[in-house]
Every structure is written in structure tokens, then in C-alpha cells.
XYZ file of C-alpha atoms in Angstrom:
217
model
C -15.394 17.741 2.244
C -14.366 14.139 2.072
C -11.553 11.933 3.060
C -8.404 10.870 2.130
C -6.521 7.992 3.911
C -2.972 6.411 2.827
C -1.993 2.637 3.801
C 1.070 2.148 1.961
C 2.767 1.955 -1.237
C 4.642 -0.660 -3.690
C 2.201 -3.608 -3.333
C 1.764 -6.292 -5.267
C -0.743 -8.622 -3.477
C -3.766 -8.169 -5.063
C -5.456 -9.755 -1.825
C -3.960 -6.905 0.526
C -4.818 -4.391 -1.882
C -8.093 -5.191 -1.393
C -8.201 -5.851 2.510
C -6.718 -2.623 2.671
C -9.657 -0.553 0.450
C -12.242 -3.115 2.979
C -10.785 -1.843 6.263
C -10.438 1.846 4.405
C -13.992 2.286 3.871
C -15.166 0.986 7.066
C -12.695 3.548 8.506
C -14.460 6.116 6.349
C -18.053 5.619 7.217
C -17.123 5.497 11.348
C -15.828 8.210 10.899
C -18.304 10.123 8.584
C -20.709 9.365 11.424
C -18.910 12.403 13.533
C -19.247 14.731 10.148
C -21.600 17.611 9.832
C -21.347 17.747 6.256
C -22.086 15.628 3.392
C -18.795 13.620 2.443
C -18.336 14.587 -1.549
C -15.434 13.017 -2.141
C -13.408 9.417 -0.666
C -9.766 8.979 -1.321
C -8.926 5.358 -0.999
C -4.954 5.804 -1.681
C -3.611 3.692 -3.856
C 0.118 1.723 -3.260
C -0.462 -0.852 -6.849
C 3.458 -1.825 -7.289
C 5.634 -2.356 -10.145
C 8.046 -5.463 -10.256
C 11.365 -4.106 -9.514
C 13.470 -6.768 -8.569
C 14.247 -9.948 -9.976
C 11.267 -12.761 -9.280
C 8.532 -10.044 -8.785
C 5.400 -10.486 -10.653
C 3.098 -7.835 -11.704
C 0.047 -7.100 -9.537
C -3.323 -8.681 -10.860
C -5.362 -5.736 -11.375
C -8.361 -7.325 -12.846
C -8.271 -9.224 -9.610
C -8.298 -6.119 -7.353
C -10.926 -4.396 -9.816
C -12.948 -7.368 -8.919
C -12.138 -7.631 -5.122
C -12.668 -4.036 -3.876
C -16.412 -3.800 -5.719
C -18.602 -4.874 -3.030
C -16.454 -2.340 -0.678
C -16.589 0.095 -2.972
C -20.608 -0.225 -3.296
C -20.683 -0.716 0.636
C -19.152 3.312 0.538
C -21.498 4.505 -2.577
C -24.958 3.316 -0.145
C -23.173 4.568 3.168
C -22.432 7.973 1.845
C -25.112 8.981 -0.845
C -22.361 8.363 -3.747
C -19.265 10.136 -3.109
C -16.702 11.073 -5.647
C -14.602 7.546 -5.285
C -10.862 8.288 -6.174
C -7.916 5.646 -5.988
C -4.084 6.689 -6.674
C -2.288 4.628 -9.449
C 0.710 6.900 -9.972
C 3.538 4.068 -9.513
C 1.674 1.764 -11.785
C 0.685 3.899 -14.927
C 4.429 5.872 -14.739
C 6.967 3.432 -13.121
C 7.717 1.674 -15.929
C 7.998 4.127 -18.566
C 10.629 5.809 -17.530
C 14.441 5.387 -17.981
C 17.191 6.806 -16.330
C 20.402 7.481 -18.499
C 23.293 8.002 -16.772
C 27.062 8.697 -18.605
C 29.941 7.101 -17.636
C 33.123 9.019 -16.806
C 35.494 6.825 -15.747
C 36.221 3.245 -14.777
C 38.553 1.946 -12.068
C 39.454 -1.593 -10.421
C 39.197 -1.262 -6.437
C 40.727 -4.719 -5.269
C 39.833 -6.814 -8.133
C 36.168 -5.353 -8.111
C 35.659 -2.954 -11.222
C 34.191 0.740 -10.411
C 31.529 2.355 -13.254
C 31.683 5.759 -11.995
C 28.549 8.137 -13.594
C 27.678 11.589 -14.053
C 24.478 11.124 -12.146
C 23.590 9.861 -8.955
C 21.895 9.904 -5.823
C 20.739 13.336 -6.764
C 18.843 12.709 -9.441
C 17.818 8.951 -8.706
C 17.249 8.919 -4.923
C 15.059 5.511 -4.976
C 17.845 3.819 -6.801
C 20.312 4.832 -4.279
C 19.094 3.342 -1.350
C 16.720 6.697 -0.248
C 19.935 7.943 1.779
C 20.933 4.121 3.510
C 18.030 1.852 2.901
C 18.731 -1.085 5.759
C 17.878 -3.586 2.791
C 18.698 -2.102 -0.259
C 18.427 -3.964 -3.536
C 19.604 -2.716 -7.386
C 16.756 -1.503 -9.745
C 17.717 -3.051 -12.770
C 20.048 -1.372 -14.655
C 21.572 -2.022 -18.058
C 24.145 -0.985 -20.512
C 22.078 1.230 -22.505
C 24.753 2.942 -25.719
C 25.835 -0.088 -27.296
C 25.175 -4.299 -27.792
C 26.329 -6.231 -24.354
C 29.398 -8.117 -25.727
C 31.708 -10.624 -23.877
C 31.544 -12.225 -20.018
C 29.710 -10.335 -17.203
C 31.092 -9.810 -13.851
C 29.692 -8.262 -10.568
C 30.483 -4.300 -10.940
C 29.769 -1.274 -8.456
C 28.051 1.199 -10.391
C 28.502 4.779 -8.570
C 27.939 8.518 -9.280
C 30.107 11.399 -8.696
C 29.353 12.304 -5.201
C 31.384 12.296 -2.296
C 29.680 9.860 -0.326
C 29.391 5.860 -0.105
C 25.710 6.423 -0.176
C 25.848 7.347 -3.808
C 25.907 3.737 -5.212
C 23.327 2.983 -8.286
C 24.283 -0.316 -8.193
C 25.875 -2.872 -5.868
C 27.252 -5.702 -7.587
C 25.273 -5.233 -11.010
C 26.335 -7.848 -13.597
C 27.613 -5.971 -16.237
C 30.282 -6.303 -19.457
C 33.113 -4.597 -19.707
C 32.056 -0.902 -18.965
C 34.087 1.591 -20.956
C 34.492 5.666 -20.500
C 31.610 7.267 -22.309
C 29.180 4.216 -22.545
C 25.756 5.346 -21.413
C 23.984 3.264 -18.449
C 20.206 3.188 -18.191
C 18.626 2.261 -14.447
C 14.717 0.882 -15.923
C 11.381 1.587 -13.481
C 12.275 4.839 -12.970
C 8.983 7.015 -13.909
C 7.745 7.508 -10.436
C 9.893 8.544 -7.533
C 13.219 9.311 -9.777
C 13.728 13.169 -10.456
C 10.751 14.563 -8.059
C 11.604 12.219 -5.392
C 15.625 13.345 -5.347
C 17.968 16.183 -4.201
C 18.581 18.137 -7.257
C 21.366 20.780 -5.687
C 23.159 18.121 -3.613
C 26.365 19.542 -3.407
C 25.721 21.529 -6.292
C 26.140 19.217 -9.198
C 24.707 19.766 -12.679
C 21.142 18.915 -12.758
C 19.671 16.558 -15.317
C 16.934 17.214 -18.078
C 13.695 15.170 -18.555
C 12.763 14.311 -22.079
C 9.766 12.687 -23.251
C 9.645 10.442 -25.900
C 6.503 9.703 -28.033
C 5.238 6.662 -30.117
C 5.417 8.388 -33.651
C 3.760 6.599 -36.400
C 4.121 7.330 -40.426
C 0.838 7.972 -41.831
């Protein structure tokens, strides 16, 4: 029936966004030349980014709307018009979604303060590290219950888990965390809950609430 073909994910080069739709479709019609059938429908993937990390820019997507056109026409003529689809789950969900974790207790490990959480790895894989990420780096993260008041300081921000791979944050400059304050990690819409190991060790699981733009009429 068609094809669907995956080149990565989390980009934000507009420019290898569209080299990789180019080199997609010329993939696609070689290889529609061994097909028997009429190709109805072309999956060109998708992998548009969110910023994450500090210095990241968001991707220019009037300049990839732009770039992949003549490809995109190339695969219409090729194929007698295919149903054209391209994946932009990261980019229309990442952003809108929080995670809100609760803090439980606090401790000082050798002069470096501990925020420990009721949620973790297992409900926020990505922001864990994905189970040891070689180059792991903090989604932001936030104090979320109250106004940020006073100095910040470099503060490990950890679930409940028994494991060092359950670390939210590594050095997140935070104020003075206190029992009960509520910590939000931002970006988290795509690849949080789905993404992590809900029973891990059999802690509580976490509920998903959606929050609409209400207006008074």
C-alpha cells in the first residue's frame, strides 16, 4: 500500500529536515519501481524538535514548509499523487505538557542539597536519562507551588526509586526546596507518561489531566 520510512527524531535544522524528506523520496520512488501495486500512501516521518536545553532555538518551519516542496511535488508526479503524510507529534505536544512532581523530603549529601520526589524515572523516562543516557542533560525544571524567593544553588533533584538512575535533575539551580513544594519538569507532552515504566517496582502511578483555555462569554 505505500511506504513509511523513519530518519530520526528531535531536529532542529531546518536544512537537514529537508535533505532528509529529498533523500526520502528518492528512496521511495527506487523503490516503488520493484512494486506491483499502486503506492496510495508515502510516510515521510517526521523528527521536527522542540528546544529543550538551554541555547536551543526553535526549528524554522516556514523554512522547511518551503524547502521540502519541490521534493514533495517530485513524489506527487512519480507516484500519480499519493496520500503525503509527515509526523509532527514532538512539535505540536512537547511543549504543552508539564510534569508535576511532589516533594517528600529534602536532605544535604556532602554540602550538595537532595530534592527527593514522588515521581520519577517511571513516569518521566526522557527526563531521566532513558535508563543511563552517555550525555545526559536536565529538561528544564522549575519550582512550580510557590514564587522562587532567595539565592539559587546547584541541587540534585531525584525520585523515590532505588536506583542512581532515577535523577530528574543533575545540578538544577534551584531555591531553597522545602517538603511539600511541588516541582514541574516543562517539554514534557511527548515521550513523558507513554514513553516510561509505569509498574517499576511497583510504585503509585500518576494521573494525566488536561487543562483547557476557558474563556467567559
Amino acid at each position: 500500500r505505500g511506504f513509511h520510512i523513519y530518519a530520526g527524531s528531535q531536529n532542529l535544522r531546518a536544512e537537514a529536515i529537508v535533505e532528509s524528506v529529498e533523500k526520502t523520496v528518492d528512496l521511495v520512488i527506487l523503490l516503488s519501481e520493484s512494486s506491483t501495486v499502486p503506492i496510495q500512501t508515502v510516510n515521510l516521518g517526521g523528527g521536527l524538535g522542540i528546544p529543550y536545553f538551554p541555547n536551543e532555538k526553535p526549528i524554522d518551519l516556514e523554512a522547511v514548509g518551503l524547502g521540502i516542496q519541490p521534493a514533495v511535488q517530485k513524489l506527487m508526479r512519480e507516484l500519480h499523487s499519493p496520500e503525503v503524510i509527515m509526523e509532527m507529534g514532538r512539535y505540536l505536544v512537547g511543549e504543552a505538557g508539564l510534569y508535576v512532581t511532589k516533594v517528600i523530603d529534602v536532605k544535604d549529601s556532602r554540602g550538595v542539597p537532595y530534592v527527593i520526589c514522588d515521581g520519577g524515572l517511571h513516569h518521566h523516562l526522557a527526563a531521566s536519562g532513558n535508563f543511563g543516557q552517555i550525555l545526559r542533560k536536565n529538561y528544564p525544571i522549575v519550582l512550580a507551588s510557590r514564587n522562587a524567593v532567595g539565592e539559587t544553588r546547584p541541587t540534585q533533584v531525584v525520585g523515590p526509586l532505588c536506583t542512581p538512575l532515577d535523577l530528574l535533575g543533575n545540578k538544577v539551580l534551584l531555591p531553597q526546596i522545602n517538603i511539600g513544594d511541588l516541582i514541574a519538569i516543562l517539554q514534557s507532552g511527548a515521550y513523558g507518561a507513554t514513553a516510561s515504566p509505569a509498574g517499576f517496582l511497583s510504585q503509585p502511578g500518576f494521573e494525566e489531566i488536561m487543562v483547557g483555555n476557558l474563556r467567559a462569554r
